[in-house]
Coordinates of C-alpha atoms in Angstrom, one line a residue:
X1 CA 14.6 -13.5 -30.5
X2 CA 12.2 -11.8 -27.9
X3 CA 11.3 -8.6 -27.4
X4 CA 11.6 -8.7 -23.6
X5 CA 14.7 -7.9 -21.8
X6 CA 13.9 -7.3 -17.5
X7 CA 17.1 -4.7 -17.7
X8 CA 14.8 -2.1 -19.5
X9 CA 12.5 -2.4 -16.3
X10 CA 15.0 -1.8 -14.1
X11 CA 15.8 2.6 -13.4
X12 CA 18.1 3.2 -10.6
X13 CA 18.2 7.5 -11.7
X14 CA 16.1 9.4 -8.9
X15 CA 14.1 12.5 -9.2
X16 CA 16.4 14.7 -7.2
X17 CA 19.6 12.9 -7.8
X18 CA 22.5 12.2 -11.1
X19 CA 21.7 10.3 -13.9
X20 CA 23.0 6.8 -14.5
X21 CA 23.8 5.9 -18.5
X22 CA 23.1 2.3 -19.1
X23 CA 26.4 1.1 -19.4
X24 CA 27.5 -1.1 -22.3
X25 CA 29.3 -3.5 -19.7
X26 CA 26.0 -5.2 -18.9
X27 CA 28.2 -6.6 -15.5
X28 CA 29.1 -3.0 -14.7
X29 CA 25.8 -1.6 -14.9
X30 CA 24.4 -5.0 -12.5
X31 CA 26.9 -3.7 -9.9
X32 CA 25.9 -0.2 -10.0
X33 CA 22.0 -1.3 -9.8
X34 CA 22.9 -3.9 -6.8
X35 CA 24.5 -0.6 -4.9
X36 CA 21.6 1.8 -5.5
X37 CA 19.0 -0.9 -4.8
X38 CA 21.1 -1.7 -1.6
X39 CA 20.6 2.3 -0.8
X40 CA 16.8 1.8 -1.3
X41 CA 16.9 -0.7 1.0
X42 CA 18.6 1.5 3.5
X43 CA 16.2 4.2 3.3
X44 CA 13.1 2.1 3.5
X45 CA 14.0 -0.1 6.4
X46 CA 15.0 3.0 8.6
X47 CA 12.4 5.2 7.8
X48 CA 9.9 6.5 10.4
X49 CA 6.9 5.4 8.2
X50 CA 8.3 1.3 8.1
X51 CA 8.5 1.7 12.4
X52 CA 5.1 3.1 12.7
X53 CA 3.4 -0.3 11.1
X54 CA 4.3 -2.1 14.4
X55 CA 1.9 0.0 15.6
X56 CA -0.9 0.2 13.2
X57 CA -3.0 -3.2 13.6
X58 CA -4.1 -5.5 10.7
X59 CA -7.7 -6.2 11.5
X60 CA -8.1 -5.6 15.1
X61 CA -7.3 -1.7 15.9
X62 CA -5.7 -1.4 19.1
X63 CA -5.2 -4.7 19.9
X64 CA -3.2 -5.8 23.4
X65 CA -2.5 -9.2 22.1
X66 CA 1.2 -9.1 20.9
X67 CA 0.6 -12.3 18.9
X68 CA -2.3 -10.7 16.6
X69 CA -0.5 -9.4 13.1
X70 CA 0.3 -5.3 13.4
X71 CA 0.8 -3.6 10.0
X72 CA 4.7 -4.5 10.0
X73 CA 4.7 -8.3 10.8
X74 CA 2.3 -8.3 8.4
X75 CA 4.4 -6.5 5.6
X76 CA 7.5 -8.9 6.8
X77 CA 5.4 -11.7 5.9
X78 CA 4.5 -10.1 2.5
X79 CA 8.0 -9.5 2.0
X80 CA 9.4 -13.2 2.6
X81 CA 6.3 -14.4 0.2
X82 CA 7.3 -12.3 -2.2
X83 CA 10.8 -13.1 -2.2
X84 CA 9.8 -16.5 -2.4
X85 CA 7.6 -16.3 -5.7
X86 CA 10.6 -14.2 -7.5
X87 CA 13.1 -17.3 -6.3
X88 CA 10.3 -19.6 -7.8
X89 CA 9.8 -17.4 -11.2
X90 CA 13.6 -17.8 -11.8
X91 CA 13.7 -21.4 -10.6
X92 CA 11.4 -22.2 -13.2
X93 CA 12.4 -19.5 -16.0
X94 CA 16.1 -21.8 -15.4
X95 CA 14.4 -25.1 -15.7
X96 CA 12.9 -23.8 -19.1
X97 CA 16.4 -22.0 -20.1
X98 CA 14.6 -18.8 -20.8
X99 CA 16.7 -16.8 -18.3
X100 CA 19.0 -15.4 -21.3
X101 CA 15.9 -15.1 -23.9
X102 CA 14.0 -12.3 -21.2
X103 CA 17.1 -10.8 -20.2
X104 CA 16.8 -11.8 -16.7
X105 CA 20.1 -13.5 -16.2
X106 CA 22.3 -12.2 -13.1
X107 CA 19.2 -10.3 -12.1
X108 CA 17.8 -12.6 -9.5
X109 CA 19.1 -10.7 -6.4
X110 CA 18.1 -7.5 -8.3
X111 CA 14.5 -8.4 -8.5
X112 CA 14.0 -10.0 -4.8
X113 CA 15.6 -6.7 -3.5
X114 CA 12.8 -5.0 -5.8
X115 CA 9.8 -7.1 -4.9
X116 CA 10.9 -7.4 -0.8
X117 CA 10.9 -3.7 -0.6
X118 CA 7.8 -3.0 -2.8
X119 CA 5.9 -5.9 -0.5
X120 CA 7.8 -3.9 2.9
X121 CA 6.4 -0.6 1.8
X122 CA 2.9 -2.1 0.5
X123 CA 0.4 -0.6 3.4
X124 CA 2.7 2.1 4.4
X125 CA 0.1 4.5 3.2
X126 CA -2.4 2.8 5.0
X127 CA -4.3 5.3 7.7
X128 CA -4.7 3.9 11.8
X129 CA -8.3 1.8 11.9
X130 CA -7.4 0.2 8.4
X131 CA -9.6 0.3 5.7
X132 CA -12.6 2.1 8.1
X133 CA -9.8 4.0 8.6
X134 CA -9.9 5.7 4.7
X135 CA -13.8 5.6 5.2
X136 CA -13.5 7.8 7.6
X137 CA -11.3 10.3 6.0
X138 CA -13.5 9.9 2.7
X139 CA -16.8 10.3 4.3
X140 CA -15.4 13.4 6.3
X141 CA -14.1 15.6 3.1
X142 CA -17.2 14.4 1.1
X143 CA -19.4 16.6 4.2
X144 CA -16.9 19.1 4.1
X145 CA -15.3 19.8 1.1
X146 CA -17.5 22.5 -0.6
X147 CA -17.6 24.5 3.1
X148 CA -13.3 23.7 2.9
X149 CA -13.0 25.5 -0.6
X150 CA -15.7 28.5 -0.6
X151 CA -13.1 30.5 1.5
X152 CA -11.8 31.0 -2.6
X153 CA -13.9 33.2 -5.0
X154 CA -15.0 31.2 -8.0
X155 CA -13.8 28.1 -7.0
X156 CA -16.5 26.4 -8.4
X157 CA -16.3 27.4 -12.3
X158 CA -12.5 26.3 -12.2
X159 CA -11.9 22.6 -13.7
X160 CA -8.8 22.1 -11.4
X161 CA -10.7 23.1 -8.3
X162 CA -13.5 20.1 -9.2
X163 CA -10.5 17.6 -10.0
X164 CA -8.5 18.4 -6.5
X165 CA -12.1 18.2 -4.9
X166 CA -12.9 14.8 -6.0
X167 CA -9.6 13.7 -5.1
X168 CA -9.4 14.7 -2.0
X169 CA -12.4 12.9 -1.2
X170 CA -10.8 9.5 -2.7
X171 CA -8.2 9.1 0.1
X172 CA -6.2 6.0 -1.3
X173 CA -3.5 3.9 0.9
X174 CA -2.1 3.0 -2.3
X175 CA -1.8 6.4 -4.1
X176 CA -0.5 7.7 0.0
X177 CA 2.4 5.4 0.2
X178 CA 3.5 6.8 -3.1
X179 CA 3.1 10.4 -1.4
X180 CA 4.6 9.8 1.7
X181 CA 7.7 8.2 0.4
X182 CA 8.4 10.9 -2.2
X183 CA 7.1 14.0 -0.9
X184 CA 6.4 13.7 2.9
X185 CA 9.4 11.5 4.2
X186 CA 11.5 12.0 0.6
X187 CA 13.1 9.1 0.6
X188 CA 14.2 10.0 -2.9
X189 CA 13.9 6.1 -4.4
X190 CA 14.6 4.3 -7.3
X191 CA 12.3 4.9 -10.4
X192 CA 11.9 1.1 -10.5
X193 CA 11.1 0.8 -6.5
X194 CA 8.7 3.2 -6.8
X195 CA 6.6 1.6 -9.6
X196 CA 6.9 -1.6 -8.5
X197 CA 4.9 -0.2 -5.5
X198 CA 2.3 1.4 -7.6
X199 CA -0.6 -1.0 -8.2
X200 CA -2.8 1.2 -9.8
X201 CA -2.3 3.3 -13.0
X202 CA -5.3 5.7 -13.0
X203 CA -5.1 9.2 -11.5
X204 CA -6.8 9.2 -8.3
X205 CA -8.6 13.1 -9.1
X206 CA -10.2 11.4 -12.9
X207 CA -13.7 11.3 -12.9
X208 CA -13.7 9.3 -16.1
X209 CA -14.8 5.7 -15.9
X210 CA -12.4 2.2 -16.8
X211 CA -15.3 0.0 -16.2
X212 CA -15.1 -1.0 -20.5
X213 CA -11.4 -0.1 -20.6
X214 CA -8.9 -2.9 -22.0
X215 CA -6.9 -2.2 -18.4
X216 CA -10.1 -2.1 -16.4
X217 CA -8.9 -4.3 -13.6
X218 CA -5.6 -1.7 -13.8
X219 CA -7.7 1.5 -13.3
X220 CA -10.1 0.2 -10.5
X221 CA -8.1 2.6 -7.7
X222 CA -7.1 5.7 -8.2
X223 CA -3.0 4.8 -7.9
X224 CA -1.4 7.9 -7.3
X225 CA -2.8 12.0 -6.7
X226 CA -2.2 15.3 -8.4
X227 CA 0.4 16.4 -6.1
X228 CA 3.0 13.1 -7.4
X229 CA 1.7 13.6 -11.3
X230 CA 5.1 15.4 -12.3
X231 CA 7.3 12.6 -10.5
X232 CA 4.8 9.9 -12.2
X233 CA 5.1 11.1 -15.5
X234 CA 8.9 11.1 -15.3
X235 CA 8.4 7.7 -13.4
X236 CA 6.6 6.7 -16.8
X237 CA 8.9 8.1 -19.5
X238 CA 12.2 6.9 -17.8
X239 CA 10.4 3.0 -17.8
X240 CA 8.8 3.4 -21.0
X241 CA 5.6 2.5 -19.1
X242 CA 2.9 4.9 -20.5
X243 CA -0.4 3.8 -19.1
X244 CA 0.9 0.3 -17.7
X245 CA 2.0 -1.3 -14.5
X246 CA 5.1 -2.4 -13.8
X247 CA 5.6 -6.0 -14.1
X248 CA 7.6 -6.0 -10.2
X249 CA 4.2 -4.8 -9.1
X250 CA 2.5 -8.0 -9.8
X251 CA 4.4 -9.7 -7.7
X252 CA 4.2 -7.9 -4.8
X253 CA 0.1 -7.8 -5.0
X254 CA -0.1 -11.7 -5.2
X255 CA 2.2 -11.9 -2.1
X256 CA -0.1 -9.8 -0.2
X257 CA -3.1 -11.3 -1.7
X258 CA -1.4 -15.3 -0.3
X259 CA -0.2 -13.5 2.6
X260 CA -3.5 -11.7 4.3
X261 CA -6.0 -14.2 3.0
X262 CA -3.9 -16.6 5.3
X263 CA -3.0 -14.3 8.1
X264 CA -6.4 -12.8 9.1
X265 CA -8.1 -16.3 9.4
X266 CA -5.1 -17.2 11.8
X267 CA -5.5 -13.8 13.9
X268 CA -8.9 -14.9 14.4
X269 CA -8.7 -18.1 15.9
X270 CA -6.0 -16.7 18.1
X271 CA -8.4 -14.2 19.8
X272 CA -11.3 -16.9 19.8
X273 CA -13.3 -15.8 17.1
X274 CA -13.1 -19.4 15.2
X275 CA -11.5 -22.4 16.1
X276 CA -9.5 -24.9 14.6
X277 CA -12.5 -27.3 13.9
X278 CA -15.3 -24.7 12.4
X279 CA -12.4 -23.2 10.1
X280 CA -12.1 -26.8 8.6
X281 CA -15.7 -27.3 8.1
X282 CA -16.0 -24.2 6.9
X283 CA -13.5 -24.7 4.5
X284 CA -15.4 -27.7 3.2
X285 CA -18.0 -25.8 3.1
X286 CA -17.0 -23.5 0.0
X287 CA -14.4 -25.6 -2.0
X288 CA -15.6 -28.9 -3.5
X289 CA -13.8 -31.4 -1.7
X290 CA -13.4 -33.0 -5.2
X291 CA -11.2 -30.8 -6.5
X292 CA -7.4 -31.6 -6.1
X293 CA -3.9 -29.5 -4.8
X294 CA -0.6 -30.5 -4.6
X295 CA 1.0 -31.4 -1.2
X296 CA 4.7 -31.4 -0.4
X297 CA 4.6 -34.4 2.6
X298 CA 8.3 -35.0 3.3
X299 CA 9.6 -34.6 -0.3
X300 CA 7.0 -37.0 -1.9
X301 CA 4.6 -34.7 -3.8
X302 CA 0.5 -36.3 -4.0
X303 CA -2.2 -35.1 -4.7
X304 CA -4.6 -35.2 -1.8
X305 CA -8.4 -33.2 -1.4
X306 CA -8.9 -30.1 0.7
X307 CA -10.6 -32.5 3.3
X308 CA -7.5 -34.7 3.3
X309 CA -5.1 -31.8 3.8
X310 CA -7.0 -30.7 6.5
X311 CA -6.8 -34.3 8.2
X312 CA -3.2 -34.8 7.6
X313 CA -3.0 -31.5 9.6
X314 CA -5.2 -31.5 12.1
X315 CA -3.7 -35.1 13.0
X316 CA 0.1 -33.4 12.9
X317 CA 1.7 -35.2 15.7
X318 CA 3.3 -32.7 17.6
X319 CA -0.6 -31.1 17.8
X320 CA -1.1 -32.0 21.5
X321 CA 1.8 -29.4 22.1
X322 CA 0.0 -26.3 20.8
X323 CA -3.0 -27.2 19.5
X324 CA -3.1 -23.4 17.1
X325 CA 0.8 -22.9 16.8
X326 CA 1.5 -26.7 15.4
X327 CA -2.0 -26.6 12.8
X328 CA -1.2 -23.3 11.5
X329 CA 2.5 -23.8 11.0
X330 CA 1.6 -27.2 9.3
X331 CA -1.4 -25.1 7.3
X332 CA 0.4 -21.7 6.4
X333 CA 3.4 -24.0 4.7
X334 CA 1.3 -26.2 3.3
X335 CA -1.0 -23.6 1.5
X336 CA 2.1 -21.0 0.7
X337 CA 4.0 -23.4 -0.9
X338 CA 1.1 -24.5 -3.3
X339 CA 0.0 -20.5 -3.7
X340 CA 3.4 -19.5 -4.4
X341 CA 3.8 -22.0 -6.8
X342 CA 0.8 -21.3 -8.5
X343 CA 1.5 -17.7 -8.9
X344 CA 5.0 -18.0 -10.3
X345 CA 3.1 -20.4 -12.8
X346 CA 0.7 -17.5 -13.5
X347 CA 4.0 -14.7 -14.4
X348 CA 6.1 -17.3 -16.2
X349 CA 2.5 -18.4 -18.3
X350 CA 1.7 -14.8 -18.9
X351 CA 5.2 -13.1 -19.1
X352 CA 4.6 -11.1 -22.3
X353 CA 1.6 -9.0 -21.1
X354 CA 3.5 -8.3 -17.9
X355 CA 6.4 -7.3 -19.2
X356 CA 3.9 -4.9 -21.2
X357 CA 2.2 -4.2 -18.0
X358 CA -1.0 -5.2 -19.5
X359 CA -2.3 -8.4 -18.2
X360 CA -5.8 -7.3 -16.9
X361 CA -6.1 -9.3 -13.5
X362 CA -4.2 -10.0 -10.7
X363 CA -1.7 -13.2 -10.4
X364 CA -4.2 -14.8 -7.9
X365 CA -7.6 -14.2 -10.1
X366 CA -6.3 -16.5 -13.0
X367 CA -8.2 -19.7 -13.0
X368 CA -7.4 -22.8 -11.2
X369 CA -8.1 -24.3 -7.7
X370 CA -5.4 -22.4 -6.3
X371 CA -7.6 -19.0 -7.0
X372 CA -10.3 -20.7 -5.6
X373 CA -8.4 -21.2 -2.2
X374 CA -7.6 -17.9 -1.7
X375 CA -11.2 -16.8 -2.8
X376 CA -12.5 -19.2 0.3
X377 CA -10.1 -18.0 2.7
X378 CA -11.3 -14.4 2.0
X379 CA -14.9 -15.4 2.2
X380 CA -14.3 -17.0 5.2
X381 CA -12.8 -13.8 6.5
X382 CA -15.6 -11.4 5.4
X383 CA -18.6 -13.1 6.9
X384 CA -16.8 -14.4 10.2
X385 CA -14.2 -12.2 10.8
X386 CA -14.6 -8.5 9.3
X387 CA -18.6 -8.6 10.5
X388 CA -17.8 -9.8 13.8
X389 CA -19.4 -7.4 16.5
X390 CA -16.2 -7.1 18.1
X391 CA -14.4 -6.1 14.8
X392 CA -17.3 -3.5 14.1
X393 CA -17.2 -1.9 17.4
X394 CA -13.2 -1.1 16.9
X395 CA -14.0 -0.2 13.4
X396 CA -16.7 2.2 15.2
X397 CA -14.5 3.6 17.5
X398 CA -11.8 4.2 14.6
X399 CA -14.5 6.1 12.3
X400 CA -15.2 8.2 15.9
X401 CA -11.8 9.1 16.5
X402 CA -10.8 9.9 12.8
X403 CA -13.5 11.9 12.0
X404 CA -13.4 13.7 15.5
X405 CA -9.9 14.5 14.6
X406 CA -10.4 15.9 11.4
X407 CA -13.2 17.9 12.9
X408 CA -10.8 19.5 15.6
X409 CA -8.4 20.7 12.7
X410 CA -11.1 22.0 10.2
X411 CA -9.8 25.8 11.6
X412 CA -6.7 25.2 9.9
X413 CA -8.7 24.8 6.3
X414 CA -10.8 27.4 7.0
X415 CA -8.8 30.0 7.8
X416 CA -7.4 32.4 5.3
X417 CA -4.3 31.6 3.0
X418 CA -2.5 35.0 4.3
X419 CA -2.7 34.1 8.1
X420 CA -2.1 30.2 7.5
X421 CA 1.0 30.6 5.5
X422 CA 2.6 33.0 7.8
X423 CA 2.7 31.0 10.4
X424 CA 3.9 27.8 8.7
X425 CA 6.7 30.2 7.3
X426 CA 7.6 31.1 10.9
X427 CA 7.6 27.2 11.8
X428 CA 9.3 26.3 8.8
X429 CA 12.1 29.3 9.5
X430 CA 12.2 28.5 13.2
X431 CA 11.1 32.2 13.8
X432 CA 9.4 32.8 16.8
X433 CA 5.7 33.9 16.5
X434 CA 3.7 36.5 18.4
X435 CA -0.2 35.0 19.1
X436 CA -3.3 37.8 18.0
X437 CA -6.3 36.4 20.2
X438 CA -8.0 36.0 17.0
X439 CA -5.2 33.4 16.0
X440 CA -4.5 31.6 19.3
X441 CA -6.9 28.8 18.4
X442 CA -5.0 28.7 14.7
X443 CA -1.3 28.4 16.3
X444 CA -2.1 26.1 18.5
X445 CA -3.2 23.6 16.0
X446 CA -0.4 24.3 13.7
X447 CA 2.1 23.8 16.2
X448 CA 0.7 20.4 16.9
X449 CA 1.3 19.3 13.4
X450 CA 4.3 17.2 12.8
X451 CA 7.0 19.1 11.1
X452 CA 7.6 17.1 8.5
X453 CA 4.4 17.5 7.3
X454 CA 4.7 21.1 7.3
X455 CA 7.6 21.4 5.4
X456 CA 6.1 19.0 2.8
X457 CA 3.4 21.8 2.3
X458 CA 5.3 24.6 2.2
X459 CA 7.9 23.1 0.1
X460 CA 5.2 22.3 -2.4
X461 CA 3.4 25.8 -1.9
X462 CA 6.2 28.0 -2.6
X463 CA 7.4 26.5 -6.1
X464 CA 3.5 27.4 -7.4
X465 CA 3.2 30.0 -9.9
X466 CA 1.6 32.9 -8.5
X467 CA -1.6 32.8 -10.7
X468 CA -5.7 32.9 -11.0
X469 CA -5.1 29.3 -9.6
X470 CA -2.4 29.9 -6.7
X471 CA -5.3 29.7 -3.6
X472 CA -6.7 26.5 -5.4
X473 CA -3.7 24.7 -5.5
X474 CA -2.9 25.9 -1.9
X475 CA -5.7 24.7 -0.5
X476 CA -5.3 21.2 -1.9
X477 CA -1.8 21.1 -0.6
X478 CA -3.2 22.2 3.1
X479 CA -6.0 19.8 3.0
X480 CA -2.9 17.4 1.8
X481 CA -1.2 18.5 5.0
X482 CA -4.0 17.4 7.3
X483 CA -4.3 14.4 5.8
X484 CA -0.8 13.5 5.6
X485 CA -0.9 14.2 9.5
X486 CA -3.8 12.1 10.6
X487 CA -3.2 9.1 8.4
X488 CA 0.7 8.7 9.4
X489 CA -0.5 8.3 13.1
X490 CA -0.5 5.0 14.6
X491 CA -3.7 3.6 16.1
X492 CA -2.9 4.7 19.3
X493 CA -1.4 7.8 18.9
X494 CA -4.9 8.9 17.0
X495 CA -6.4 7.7 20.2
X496 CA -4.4 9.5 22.0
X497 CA -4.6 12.9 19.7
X498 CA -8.5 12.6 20.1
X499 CA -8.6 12.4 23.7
X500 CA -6.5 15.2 24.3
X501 CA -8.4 17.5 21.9
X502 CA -11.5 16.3 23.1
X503 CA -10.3 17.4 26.6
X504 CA -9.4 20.6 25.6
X505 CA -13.0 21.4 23.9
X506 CA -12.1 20.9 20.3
X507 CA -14.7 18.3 19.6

């Protein structure tokens, strides 16, 4: 009899919420997950932070082109993918009549509503500009940090103070979505939603390095920061996960790893940076056209070369009609279908050390020709797409703005704890606040500070002990604040932001 049973995986008790027991009724305890998943979903899809992806661009910041990917149609198409490889993993789980022997049986709707979510909330942490975006923030706090903290006496001989530091120059969109939705927008979720977003186990302030580490692949980003260690460790105990990921959170990294390797080569031949017929000889160029994938045509499956897919595409009848559209709705199912495939292969192949949350690489990275198609798609991406001058100037102009941002609020981490924490307490309490010409500058850039974000901090500030380490921890929490603030805005309300600072004389 196996050792694996799915239902163990699945928590529906919250930090701030009742406890469920695990009901002996295994049906009863299915309806009870299905209701509190169902209020996961609610929380997700009409939070702030899910809206604001429409806004946030995929690869080209502040795009005009409605038809180039933003953040959210993006994450849609991660979610559909990844409901698609949890249909797969079940189709194939049912072929084998293994369903019963893993416990998974009547958890199919469970899991997708898991996984879709998890995929929906994958780059929710993400800041405007992308990943120059979290360069930007990094290579900010790495100037600054030292200046930021020696407002405190004897910072520097306390080992917290040199954890928080590193930390806080390791900005991480995966360890930020796990922020945001517990303590900036407290959407209270599921133990098992939130793990299943979690892609990385290690700490993001450790210093100590995985690279020999069993889990290496597991600890290569930092996965989650000092100010979510408390709900993390509970996160941990009530999965029985210790140091492991959760196995829902494999999923939902090979549907973004199908989905983007697909998406950002399409967003470039819509704005002109390849076309239909360089993309094909450049994918000849990096896959040996010897090597063989499965092709759904009609429902006769073949097998066919990389050059003959490519053909059979490119020659779709209805191409005259839309020459892009018609090649890339033929090549996205084409590719999808085999990817997906492959990566439900991968989970149902490998289900033990998932289950453990200790298979060492990603679904996508396992071998076969399917890993090499999404490694060609993403080298074709990098060299043609990502280096593209116009893709470097936007990424330019992102690292400007960020960094001139941060630079406007750097009075707010310098000033003392006394006079900063008054006047979030007034903000907080709605109480009305009387400007000192010494703190007009200071006011004025807390006011502009969205609330939420205040309240995070001061929520977190007041439940510290008041101890040799009280201004440490408050520090961290107000450098959290700022960067809470700056990363949740959309690309064009950092634009914005910059401007009118810039205006006013701030940068």
């Amino acid at each position: 009899m196996s050792n694996i049973d799915f239902i163990n995986k699945i928590s529906i008790n919250r930090l701030f919420s009742r406890k469920f027991e695990r009901d002996r009724d295994r049906d009863i305890y299915l309806y009870k997950v299905a209701s509190q998943l169902e209020s996961d979903r609610g929380r997700i899809i009409n939070s702030a932070a899910v809206r604001r992806l429409q806004q946030k661009t995929q690869v080209f910041p502040l795009e005009k082109n409605s038809a180039v990917r933003s953040r959210l149609t993006h994450s849609l198409e991660v979610q559909q993918t990844g409901r698609y490889i949890v249909k797969t993993i079940f189709d194939e789980l049912s072929k084998q009549q293994l369903l019963d022997k893993y416990g998974l049986y009547g958890l199919e709707q469970h899991i997708e509503t898991i996984v879709e979510m998890a995929c929906l909330m994958h780059d929710i942490g993400n800041p405007p500009f992308g990943h120059f975006g979290e360069y930007a923030i990094n290579q900010w706090f790495e100037k600054n940090i030292d200046a930021i903290f020696s407002t405190i006496d004897g910072y520097k001989i306390v080992e917290l103070a040199d954890q928080l530091m590193f930390e806080l120059k390791q900005f991480e969109g995966n360890a930020q979505a796990i922020r945001l939705v517990s303590n900036v927008i407290s959407l209270n979720l599921t133990y098992v939603q939130l793990a299943s977003l979690m892609k990385y186990i290690k700490p993001v302030y450790s210093q100590e390095s995985f690279d020999d580490h069993p889990l290496s692949y597991l600890y290569k980003k930092g996965g989650y920061y000092w100010s979510e260690k408390e709900l993390v460790d509970n996160l941990k105990e009530e999965l029985i996960l210790e140091n492991r990921r959760h196995p829902f959170a494999y999923i939902m990294e090979a549907a973004d790893d199908i989905s983007y390797c697909l998406a950002d080569i399409e967003d470039a031949v819509e704005k002109g940076i390849l076309d239909i017929v360089m993309l094909k000889e450049l994918f000849i160029k990096y896959v040996d056209s010897d090597e063989k994938i499965e092709v759904l045509q009609g429902y006769q499956t073949t097998n066919k070369t990389i050059e003959e897919v490519l053909d059979y595409i490119t020659k779709n009848p209805y191409s005259h009609m839309d020459e892009v559209g018609s090649f890339f709705v033929q090549f996205r199912a084409t590719l999808i279908q085999v990817l997906v495939k492959y990566a439900a292969k991968q989970f149902v192949n490998n289900i033990d050390q998932i289950y453990n949350g200790t298979l060492n690489k990603a679904l996508m990275e396992m071998e076969g020709i399917e890993s090499l198609l999404t490694q060609v798609l993403k080298k074709i991406a990098i060299k043609y797409v990502f280096c593209h001058h116009e893709v470097r100037t936007l990424e330019l102009k992102g690292y400007q703005i960020i960094t001139g941002l941060l630079e406007c609020y750097l009075p707010v981490l310098k000033a003392s704890y006394v006079d900063f924490f008054n006047i979030v307490e007034k903000i907080v309490k709605d109480d009305d606040i009387k400007i000192k010409t010494k703190d007009k500058l200071l006011v004025h850039l807390v006011y502009r500070l969205a609330k939420k974000h205040i309240k995070s901090y001061y929520k977190a500030v007041i439940s510290l002990d008041n101890d040799e380490e009280l201004k440490i921890k408050e520090l961290y929490f107000r450098c959290r604040l700022i960067q809470d603030y700056v990363s949740g805005m959309t690309d064009q309300f950092a634009f914005d932001e910059y401007q009118e600072l810039k205006v006013a004389g701030l940068n």
